[in-house]
Coordinates of C-alpha atoms and ligand atoms in Angstrom, one line a residue:
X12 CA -23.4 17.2 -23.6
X13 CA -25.6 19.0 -20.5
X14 CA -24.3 16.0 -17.7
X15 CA -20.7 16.3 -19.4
X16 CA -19.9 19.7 -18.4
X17 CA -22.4 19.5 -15.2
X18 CA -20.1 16.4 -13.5
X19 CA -21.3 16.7 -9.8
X20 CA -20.2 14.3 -7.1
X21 CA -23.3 13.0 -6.1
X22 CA -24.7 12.1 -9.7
X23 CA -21.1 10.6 -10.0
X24 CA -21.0 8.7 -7.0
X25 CA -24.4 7.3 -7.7
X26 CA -23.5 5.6 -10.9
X27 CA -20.3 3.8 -8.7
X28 CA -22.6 2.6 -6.3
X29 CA -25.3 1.1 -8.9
X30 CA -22.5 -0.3 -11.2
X31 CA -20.4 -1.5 -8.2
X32 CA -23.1 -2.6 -5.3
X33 CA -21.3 -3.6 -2.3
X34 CA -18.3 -2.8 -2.8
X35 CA -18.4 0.1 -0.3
X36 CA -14.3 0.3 0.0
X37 CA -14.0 1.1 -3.5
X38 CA -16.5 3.4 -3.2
X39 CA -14.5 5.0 -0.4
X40 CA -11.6 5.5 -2.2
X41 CA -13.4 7.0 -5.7
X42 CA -15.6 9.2 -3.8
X43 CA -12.2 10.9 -2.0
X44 CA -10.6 10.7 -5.4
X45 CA -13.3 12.7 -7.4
X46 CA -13.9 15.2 -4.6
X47 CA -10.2 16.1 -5.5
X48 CA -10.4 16.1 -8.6
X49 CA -14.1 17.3 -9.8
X50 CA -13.3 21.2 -9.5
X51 CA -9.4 20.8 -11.2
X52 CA -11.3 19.0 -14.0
X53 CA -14.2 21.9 -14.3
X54 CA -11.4 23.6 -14.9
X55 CA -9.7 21.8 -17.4
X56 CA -12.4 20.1 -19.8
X57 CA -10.4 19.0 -22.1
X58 CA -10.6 15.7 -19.5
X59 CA -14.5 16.3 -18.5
X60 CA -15.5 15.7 -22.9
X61 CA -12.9 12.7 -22.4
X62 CA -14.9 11.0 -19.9
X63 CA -11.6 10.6 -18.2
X64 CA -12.8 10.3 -14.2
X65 CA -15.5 7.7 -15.5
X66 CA -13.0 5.7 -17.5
X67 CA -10.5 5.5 -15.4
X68 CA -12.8 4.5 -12.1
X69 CA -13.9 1.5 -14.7
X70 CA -10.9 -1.6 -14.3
X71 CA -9.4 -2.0 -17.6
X72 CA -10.2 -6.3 -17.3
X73 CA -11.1 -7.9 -13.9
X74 CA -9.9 -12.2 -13.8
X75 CA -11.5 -14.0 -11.1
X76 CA -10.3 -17.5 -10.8
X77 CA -10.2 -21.4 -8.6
X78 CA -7.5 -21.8 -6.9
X79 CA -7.8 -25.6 -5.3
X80 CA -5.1 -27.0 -3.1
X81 CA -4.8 -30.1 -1.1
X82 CA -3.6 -29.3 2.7
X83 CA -1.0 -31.6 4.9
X84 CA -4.4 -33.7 6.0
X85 CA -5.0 -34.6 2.0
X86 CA -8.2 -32.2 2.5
X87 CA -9.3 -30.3 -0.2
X88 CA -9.4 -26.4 -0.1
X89 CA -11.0 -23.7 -2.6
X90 CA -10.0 -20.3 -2.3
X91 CA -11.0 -17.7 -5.0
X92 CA -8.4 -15.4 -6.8
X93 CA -8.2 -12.4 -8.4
X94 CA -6.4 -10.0 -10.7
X95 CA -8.0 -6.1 -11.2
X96 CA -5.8 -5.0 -13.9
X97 CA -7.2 -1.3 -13.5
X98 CA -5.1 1.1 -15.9
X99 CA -2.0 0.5 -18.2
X100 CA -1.9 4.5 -19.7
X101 CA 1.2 4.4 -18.2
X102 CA 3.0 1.6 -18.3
X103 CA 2.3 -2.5 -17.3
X104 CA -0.3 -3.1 -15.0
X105 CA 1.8 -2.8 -11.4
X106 CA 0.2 -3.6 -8.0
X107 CA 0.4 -6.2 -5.0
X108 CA -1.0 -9.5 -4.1
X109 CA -2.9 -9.7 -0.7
X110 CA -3.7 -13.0 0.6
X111 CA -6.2 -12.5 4.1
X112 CA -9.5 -14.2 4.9
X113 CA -11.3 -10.3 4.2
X114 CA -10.1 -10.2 0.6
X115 CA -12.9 -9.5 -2.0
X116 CA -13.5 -7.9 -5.3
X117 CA -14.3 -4.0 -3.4
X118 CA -11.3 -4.4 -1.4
X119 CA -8.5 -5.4 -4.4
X120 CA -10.8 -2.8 -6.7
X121 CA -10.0 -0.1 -3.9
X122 CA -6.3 -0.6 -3.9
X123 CA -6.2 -0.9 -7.4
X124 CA -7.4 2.1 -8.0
X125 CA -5.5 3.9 -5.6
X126 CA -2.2 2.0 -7.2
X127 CA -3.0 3.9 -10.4
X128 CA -2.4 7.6 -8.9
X129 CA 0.2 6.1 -6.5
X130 CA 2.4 4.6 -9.6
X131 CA 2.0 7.3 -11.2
X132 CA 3.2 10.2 -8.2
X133 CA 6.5 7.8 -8.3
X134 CA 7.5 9.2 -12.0
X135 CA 8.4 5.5 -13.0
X136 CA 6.6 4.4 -16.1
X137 CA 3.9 1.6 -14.6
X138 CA 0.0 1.0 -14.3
X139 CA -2.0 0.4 -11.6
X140 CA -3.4 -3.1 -10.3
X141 CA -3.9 -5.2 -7.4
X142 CA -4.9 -8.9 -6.9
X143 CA -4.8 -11.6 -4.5
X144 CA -7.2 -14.3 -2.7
X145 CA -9.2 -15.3 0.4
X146 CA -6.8 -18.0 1.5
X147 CA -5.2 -17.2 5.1
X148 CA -1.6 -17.9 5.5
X149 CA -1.8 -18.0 8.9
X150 CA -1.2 -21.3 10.8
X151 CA -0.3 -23.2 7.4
X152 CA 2.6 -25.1 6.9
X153 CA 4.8 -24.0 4.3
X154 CA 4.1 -27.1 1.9
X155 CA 0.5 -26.1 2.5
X156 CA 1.4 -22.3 1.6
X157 CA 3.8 -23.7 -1.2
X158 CA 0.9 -25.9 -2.5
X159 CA -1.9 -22.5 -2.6
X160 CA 0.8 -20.4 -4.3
X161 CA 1.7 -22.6 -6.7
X162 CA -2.1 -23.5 -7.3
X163 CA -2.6 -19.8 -7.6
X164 CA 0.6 -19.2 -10.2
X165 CA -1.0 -22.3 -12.4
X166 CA -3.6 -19.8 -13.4
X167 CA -2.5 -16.3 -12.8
X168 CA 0.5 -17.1 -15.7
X169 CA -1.6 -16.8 -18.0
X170 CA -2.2 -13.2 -17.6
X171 CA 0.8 -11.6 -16.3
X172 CA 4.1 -10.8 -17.4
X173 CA 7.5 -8.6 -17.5
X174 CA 5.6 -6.4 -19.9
X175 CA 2.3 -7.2 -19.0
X176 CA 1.6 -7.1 -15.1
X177 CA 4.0 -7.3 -12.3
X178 CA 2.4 -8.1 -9.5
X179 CA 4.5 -7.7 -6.2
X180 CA 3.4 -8.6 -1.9
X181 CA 1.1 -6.9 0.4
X182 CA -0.6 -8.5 3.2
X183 CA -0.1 -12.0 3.6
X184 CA 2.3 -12.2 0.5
X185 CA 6.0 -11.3 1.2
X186 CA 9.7 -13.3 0.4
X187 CA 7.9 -16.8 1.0
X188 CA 5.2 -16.6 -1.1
X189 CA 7.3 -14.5 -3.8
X190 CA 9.4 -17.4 -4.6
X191 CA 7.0 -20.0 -4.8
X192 CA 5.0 -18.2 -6.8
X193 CA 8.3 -16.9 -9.0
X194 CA 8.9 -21.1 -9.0
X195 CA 5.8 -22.1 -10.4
X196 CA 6.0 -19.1 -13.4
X197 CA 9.8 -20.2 -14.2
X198 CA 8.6 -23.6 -14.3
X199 CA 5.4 -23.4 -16.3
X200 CA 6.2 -20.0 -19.1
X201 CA 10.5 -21.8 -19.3
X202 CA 11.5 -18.1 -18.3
X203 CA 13.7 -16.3 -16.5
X204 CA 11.8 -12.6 -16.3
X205 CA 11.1 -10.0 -13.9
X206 CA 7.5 -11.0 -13.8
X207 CA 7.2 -10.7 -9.8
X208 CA 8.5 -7.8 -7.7
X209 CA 10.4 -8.4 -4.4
X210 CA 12.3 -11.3 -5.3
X211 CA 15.1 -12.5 -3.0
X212 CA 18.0 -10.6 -4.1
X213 CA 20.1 -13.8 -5.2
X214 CA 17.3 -14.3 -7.9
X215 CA 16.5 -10.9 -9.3
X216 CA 15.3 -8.6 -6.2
X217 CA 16.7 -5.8 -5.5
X218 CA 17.8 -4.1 -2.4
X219 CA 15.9 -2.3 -0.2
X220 CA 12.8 -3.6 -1.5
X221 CA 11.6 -5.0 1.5
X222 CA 12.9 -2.0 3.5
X223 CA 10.8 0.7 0.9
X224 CA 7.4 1.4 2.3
X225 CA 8.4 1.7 5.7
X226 CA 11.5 3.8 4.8
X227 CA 9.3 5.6 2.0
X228 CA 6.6 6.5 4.5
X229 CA 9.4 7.8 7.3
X230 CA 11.2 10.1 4.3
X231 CA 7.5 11.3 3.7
X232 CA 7.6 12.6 7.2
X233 CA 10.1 13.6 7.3
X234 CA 9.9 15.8 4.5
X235 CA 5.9 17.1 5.5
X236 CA 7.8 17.7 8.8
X237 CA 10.5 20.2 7.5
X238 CA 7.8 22.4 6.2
X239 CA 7.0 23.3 9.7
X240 CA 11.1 23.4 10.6
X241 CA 10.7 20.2 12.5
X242 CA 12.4 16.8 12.2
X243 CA 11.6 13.2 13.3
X244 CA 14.5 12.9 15.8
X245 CA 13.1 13.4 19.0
X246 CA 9.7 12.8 18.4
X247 CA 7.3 10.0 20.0
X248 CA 6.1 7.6 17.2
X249 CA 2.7 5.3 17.4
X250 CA 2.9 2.8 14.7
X251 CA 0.6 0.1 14.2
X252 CA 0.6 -3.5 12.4
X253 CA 3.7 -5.2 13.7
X254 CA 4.4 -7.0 9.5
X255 CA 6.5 -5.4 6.4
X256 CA 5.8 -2.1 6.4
X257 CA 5.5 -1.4 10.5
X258 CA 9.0 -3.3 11.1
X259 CA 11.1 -1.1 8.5
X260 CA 8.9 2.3 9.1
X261 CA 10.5 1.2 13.2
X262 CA 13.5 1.1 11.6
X263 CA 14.0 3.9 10.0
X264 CA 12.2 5.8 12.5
X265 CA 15.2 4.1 15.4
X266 CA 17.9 5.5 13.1
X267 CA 16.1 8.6 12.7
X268 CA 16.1 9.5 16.4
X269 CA 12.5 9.0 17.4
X270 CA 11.1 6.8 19.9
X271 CA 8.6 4.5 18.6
X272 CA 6.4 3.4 21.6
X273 CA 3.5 0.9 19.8
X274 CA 3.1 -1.9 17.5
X275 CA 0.0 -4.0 17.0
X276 CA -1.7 -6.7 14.9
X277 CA -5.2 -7.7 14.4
X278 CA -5.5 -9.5 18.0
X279 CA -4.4 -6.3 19.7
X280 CA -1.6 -3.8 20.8
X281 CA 2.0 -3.5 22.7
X282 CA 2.4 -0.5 24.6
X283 CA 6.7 0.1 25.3
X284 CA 6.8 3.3 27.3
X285 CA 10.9 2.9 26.7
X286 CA 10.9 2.7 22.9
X287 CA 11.3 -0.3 21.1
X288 CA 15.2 -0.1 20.3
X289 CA 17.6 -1.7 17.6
X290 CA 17.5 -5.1 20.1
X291 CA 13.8 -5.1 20.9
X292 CA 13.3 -5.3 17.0
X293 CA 15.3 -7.6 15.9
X294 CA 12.8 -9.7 18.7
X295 CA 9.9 -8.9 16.4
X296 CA 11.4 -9.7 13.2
X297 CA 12.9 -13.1 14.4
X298 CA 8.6 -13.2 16.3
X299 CA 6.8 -12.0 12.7
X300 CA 9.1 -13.2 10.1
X301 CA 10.6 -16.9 11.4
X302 CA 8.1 -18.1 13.9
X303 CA 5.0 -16.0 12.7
X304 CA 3.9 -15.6 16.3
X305 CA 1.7 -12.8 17.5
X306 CA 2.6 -9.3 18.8
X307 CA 1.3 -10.5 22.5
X308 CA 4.5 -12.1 23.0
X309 CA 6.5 -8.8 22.7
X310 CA 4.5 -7.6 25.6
X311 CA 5.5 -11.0 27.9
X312 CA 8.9 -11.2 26.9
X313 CA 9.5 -7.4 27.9
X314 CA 7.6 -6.6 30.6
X315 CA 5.3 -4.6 28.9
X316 CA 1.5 -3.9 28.8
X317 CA -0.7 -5.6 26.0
X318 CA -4.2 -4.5 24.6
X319 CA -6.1 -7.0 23.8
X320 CA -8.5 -6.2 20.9
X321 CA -7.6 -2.7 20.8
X322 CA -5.6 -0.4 18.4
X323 CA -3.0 1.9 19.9
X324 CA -4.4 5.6 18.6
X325 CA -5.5 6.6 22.3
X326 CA -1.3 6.8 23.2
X327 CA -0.3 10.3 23.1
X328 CA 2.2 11.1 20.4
X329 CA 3.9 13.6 17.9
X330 CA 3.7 11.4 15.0
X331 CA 1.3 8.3 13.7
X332 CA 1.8 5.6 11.4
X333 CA -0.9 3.8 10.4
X334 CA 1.0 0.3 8.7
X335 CA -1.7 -2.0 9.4
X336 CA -4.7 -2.1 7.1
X337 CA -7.4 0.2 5.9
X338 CA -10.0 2.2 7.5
X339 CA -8.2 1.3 10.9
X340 CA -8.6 5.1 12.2
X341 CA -12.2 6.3 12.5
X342 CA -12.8 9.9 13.5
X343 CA -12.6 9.0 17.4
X344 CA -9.4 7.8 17.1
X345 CA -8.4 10.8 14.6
X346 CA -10.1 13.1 17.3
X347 CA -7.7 11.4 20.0
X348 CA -4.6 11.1 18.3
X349 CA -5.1 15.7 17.7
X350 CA -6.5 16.2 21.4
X351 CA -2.7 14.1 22.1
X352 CA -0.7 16.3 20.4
X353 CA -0.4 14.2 17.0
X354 CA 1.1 16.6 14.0
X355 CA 1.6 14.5 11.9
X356 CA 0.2 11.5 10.3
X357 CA 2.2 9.2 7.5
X358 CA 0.3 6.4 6.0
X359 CA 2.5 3.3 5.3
X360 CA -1.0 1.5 5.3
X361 CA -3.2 2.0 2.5
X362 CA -6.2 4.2 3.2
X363 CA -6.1 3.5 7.1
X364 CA -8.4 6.6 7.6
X365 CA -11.9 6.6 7.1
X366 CA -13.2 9.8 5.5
X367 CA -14.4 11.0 8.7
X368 CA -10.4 10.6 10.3
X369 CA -9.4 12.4 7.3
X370 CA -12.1 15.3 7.7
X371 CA -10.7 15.9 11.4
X372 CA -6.7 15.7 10.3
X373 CA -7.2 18.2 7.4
X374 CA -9.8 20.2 9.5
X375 CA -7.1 20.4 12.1
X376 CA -4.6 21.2 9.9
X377 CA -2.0 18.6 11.0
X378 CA 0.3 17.4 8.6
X379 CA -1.6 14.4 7.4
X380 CA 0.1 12.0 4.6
X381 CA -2.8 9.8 2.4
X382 CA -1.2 6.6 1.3
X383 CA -1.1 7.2 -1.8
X384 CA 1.6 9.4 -1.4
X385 CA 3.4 8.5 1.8
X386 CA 3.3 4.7 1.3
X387 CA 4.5 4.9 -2.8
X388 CA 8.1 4.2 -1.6
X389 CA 7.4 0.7 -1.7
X390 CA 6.5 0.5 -5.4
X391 CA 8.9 3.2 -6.4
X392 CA 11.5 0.3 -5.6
X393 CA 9.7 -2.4 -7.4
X394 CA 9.9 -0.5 -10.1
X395 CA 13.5 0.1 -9.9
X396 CA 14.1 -4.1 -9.4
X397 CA 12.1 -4.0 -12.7
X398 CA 14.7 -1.4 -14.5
X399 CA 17.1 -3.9 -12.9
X400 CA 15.6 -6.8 -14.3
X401 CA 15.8 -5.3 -17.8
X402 CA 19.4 -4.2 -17.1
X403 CA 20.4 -7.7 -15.7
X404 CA 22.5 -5.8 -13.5
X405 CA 22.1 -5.2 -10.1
X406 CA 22.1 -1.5 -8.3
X407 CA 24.1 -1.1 -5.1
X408 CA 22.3 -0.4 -1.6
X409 CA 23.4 3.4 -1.5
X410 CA 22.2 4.2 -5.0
X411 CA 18.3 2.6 -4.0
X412 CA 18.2 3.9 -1.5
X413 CA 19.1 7.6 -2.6
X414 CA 16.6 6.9 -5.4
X415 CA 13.8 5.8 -2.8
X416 CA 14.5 9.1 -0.9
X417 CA 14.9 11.5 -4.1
X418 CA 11.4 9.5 -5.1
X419 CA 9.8 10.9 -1.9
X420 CA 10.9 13.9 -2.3
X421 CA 9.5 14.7 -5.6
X422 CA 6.2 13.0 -4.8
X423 CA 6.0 15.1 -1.8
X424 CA 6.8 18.4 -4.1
X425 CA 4.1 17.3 -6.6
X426 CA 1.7 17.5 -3.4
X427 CA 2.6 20.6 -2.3
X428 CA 2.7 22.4 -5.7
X429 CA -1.0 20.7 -5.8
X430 CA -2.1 20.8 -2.6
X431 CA -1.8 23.9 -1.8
X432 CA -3.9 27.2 -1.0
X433 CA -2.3 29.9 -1.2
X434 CA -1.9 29.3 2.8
X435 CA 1.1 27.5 4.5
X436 CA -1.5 24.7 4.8
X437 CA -0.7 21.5 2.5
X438 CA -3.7 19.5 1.8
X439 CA -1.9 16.5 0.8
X440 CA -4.9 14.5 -0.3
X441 CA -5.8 16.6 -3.0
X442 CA -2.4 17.7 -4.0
X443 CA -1.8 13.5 -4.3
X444 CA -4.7 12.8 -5.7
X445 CA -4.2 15.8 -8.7
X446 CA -0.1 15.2 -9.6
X447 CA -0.9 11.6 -9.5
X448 CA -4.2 11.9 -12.1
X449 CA -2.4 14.8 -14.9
X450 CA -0.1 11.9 -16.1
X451 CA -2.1 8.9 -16.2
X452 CA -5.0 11.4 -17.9
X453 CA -3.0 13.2 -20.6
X454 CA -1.7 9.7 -21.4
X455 CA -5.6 8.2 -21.8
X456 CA -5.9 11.7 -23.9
X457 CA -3.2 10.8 -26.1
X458 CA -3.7 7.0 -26.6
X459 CA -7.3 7.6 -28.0
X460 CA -11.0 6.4 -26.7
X461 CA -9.6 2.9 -25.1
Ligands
NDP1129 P1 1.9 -7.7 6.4 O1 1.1 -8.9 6.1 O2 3.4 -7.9 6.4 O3 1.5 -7.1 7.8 C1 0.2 -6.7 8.0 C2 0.1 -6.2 9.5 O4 -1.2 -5.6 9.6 C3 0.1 -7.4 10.4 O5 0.7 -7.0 11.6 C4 -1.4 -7.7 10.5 O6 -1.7 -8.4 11.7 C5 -2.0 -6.4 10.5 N1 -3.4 -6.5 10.0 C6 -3.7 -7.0 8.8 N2 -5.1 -7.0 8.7 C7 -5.5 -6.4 9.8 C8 -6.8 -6.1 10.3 N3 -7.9 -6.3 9.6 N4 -6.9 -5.5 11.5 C9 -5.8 -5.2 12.3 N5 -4.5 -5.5 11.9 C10 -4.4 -6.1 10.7 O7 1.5 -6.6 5.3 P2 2.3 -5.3 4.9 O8 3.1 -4.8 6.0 O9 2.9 -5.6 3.6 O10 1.0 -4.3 4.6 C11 0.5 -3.5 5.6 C12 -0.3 -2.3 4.9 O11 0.6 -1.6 4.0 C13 -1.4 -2.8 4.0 O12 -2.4 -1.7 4.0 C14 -0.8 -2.7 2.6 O13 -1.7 -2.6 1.5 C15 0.1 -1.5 2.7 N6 1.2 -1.4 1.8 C16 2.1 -2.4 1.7 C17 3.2 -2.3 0.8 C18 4.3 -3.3 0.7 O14 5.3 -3.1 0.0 N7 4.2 -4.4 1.4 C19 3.2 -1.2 -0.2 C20 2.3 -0.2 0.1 C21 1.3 -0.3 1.0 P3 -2.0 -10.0 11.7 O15 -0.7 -10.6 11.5 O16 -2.6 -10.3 13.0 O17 -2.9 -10.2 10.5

């Protein structure tokens, strides 16, 4: 009973790290969890006798599998895959599949994790889980990328389904590999199910789906933004990755009125002093999205300068969005992007900051978005494409996305009502990281030791 009601971080943290060596972004991730949410459970122990913080940093079932595929040469490739199926207190296991050469257990462990507070800030009914593999789509045909997925589908079958695990894109994984993986389920399980989010919307998708994290993460803004009377039109915006998320956060943030000067990917970084407009865009999805080239060729197509090997925080700003990958903003960059002018920061990426970025935006008291919170948008629509799934009826464009927007807007009231002082200050994190953990904990309370 004497370590159940004296939780401290360090002890805490100590048992991670010995149970989970290596894995130092999972670590990450729980460590800036339970600093939130030690003290509001000291206060409530009703989840300290539960155990609730150490079950629910343990994955609920981990599957690690072979994926072999044969490339256009006949040569034989194995990639490993994985499924964290973290927590399902709250609904099936929900979460995206990344496929990038960095991909390991700590890294799909971390999102997973973060998944379960983020699904469960979007009020929809649906657990937390991430997955994917070490195979790199990049510079593979699309028989060869056909052949992985369907390789990778021939196993993960087994374990997912409507009412199971949903598994939807992240990095590396969008419409492409969606539908060959959707293929293989259909033709191996003989079902027509919503077993995949972000479908093409002639098989089961819904609208706005692709459009949701970037739109989500420019509502979140915008909404962090009124509490200071401000809005986005007007404002200079630095956003980085140049994939999903970055080209609809642009989007929204053209239509919006703000300027959006930046985009990047992991060779290096466009500067546009003009803005990238409406036409300049539609050059980078027809450069990401058709020909999968790289962002370098904005730069000679406009005129423009190029960074090689760089990431674009050191270009003055009112607003950041990190869309790229995590722990891309170290506390230099955080300490440039303030010293700029920065007031505001709106993850579409998931945790971009490391804990000493976030230390400077939250000591600076800019408006600074986790993640968690900011980038949910995307999810909130999967799991609207799954209440359409079950429906068999397609919503209209206007109704998502007033959902998507009413979705930000609650998740950003849950962070204020939990993230706040007493001040005008809004520490987002721990307001995130509180309204997303009541749920999913009462739920664990009420569903017994399991
Ligand atoms: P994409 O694969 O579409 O795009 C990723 C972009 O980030 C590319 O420009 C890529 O450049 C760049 N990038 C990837 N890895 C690195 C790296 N190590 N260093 C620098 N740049 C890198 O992925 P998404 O847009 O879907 O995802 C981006 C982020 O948003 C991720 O953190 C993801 O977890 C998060 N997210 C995505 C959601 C979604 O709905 N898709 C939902 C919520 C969060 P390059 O092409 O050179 O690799």
């Amino acid at each position: 009973m004497a370590d159940l009601l004296n939780v401290n971080i360090n002890d805490f943290m100590a048992k991670i790290i010995a149970k989970n060596p290596g894995e130092s972004e999972f670590h990450q991730a729980v460590q800036e969890v339970a600093e939130s949410l030690l003290p509001y459970i000291e206060e409530h122990p009703k989840y300290k006798h539960a155990k609730i913080l150490e079950r629910i940093s343990e994955p609920e079932r981990i599957i690690i599998f072979r994926v072999p595929w044969v490339d256009d040469n006949g040569e034989i490739h194995i990639n490993r895959g994985y499924r964290i199926e973290m927590n399902s207190a709250i609904g099936p296991f929900k979460g995206g599949l990344r496929f990038h050469p960095t991909v390991n257990l700590g890294i799909l462990k971390f999102l997973a994790f973060e998944q379960v507070f983020k699904n469960s800030l979007t009020t929809l009914p649906m657990g937390g889980g991430k997955g994917g593999s070490d195979f790199d789509p990049k510079g593979k045909s699309d028989n060869e990328v056909m052949r992985f997925c369907q390789s990778f589908m021939t196993e993960l079958q087994r374990h997912v389904g409507p009412d199971t695990d949903v598994p939807a894109g992240d990095i590396g994984v969008g419409g492409r590999e969606i539908g060959y993986m959707f293929g293989q389920y259909k033709r191996i399980r003989n079902e027509f199910t919503g077993v995949l989010t972000g479908k093409g919307l002639e098989w089961g998708g819904s609208v706005i789906r692709p459009e949701a994290t970037g739109y989500g993460a420019v509502y979140f803004a915008e909404e962090m933004l009124k509490t200071r009377n401000e809005e986005i039109k007007g404002k200079t915006a630095v956003v980085s990755g140049s994939g999903n998320v970055s080209q609809y956060a642009t989007e929204k943030l053209i239509v919006l009125g703000a300027k959006v000067v930046t985009l990047s990917d992991s060779s290096g970084y466009v500067f546009d002093p003009d803005g990238i407009d409406r036409e300049k865009l539609d050059f980078v999805f027809e450069l990401k999205n058709i020909r999968r080239g790289r962002i370098k060729e904005y730069a000679e197509h406009y005129g423009v300068k190029y960074f090689e090997g760089q990431t674009p925080w050191n270009i003055p700003c009112d607003v950041a969005f990190p869309c790229a990958t995590q722990n891309e903003i170290n506390e230099s960059d955080a300490k440039t992007l303030c010293r700029n002018g920065c007031t505001a920061v709106s993850e579409g990426a998931n945790m971009p900051s490391t804990p000493e970025a976030v230390e400077v935006f939250i000591g600076s008291k800019i408006l600074y978005g986790p993640g968690k919170a900011a980038n949910a948008g995307g999810v909130a629509v999967s799991g609207l494409e799954m209440a359409q799934n079950s429906m068999r009826l397609p919503w209209f464009r206007e109704e998502v996305d007033q959902r998507l927007k009413q979705i930000m807007v609650n998740i950003h009231e849950t962070c204020v009502k939990y993230g706040s002082d007493g001040s005008d200050f809004v520490n987002y994190v721990k307001g995130a990281n509180i309204g997303g953990f009541i749920k999913v904990a009462d739920a664990m309370l009420a569903q017994g030791i399991v």
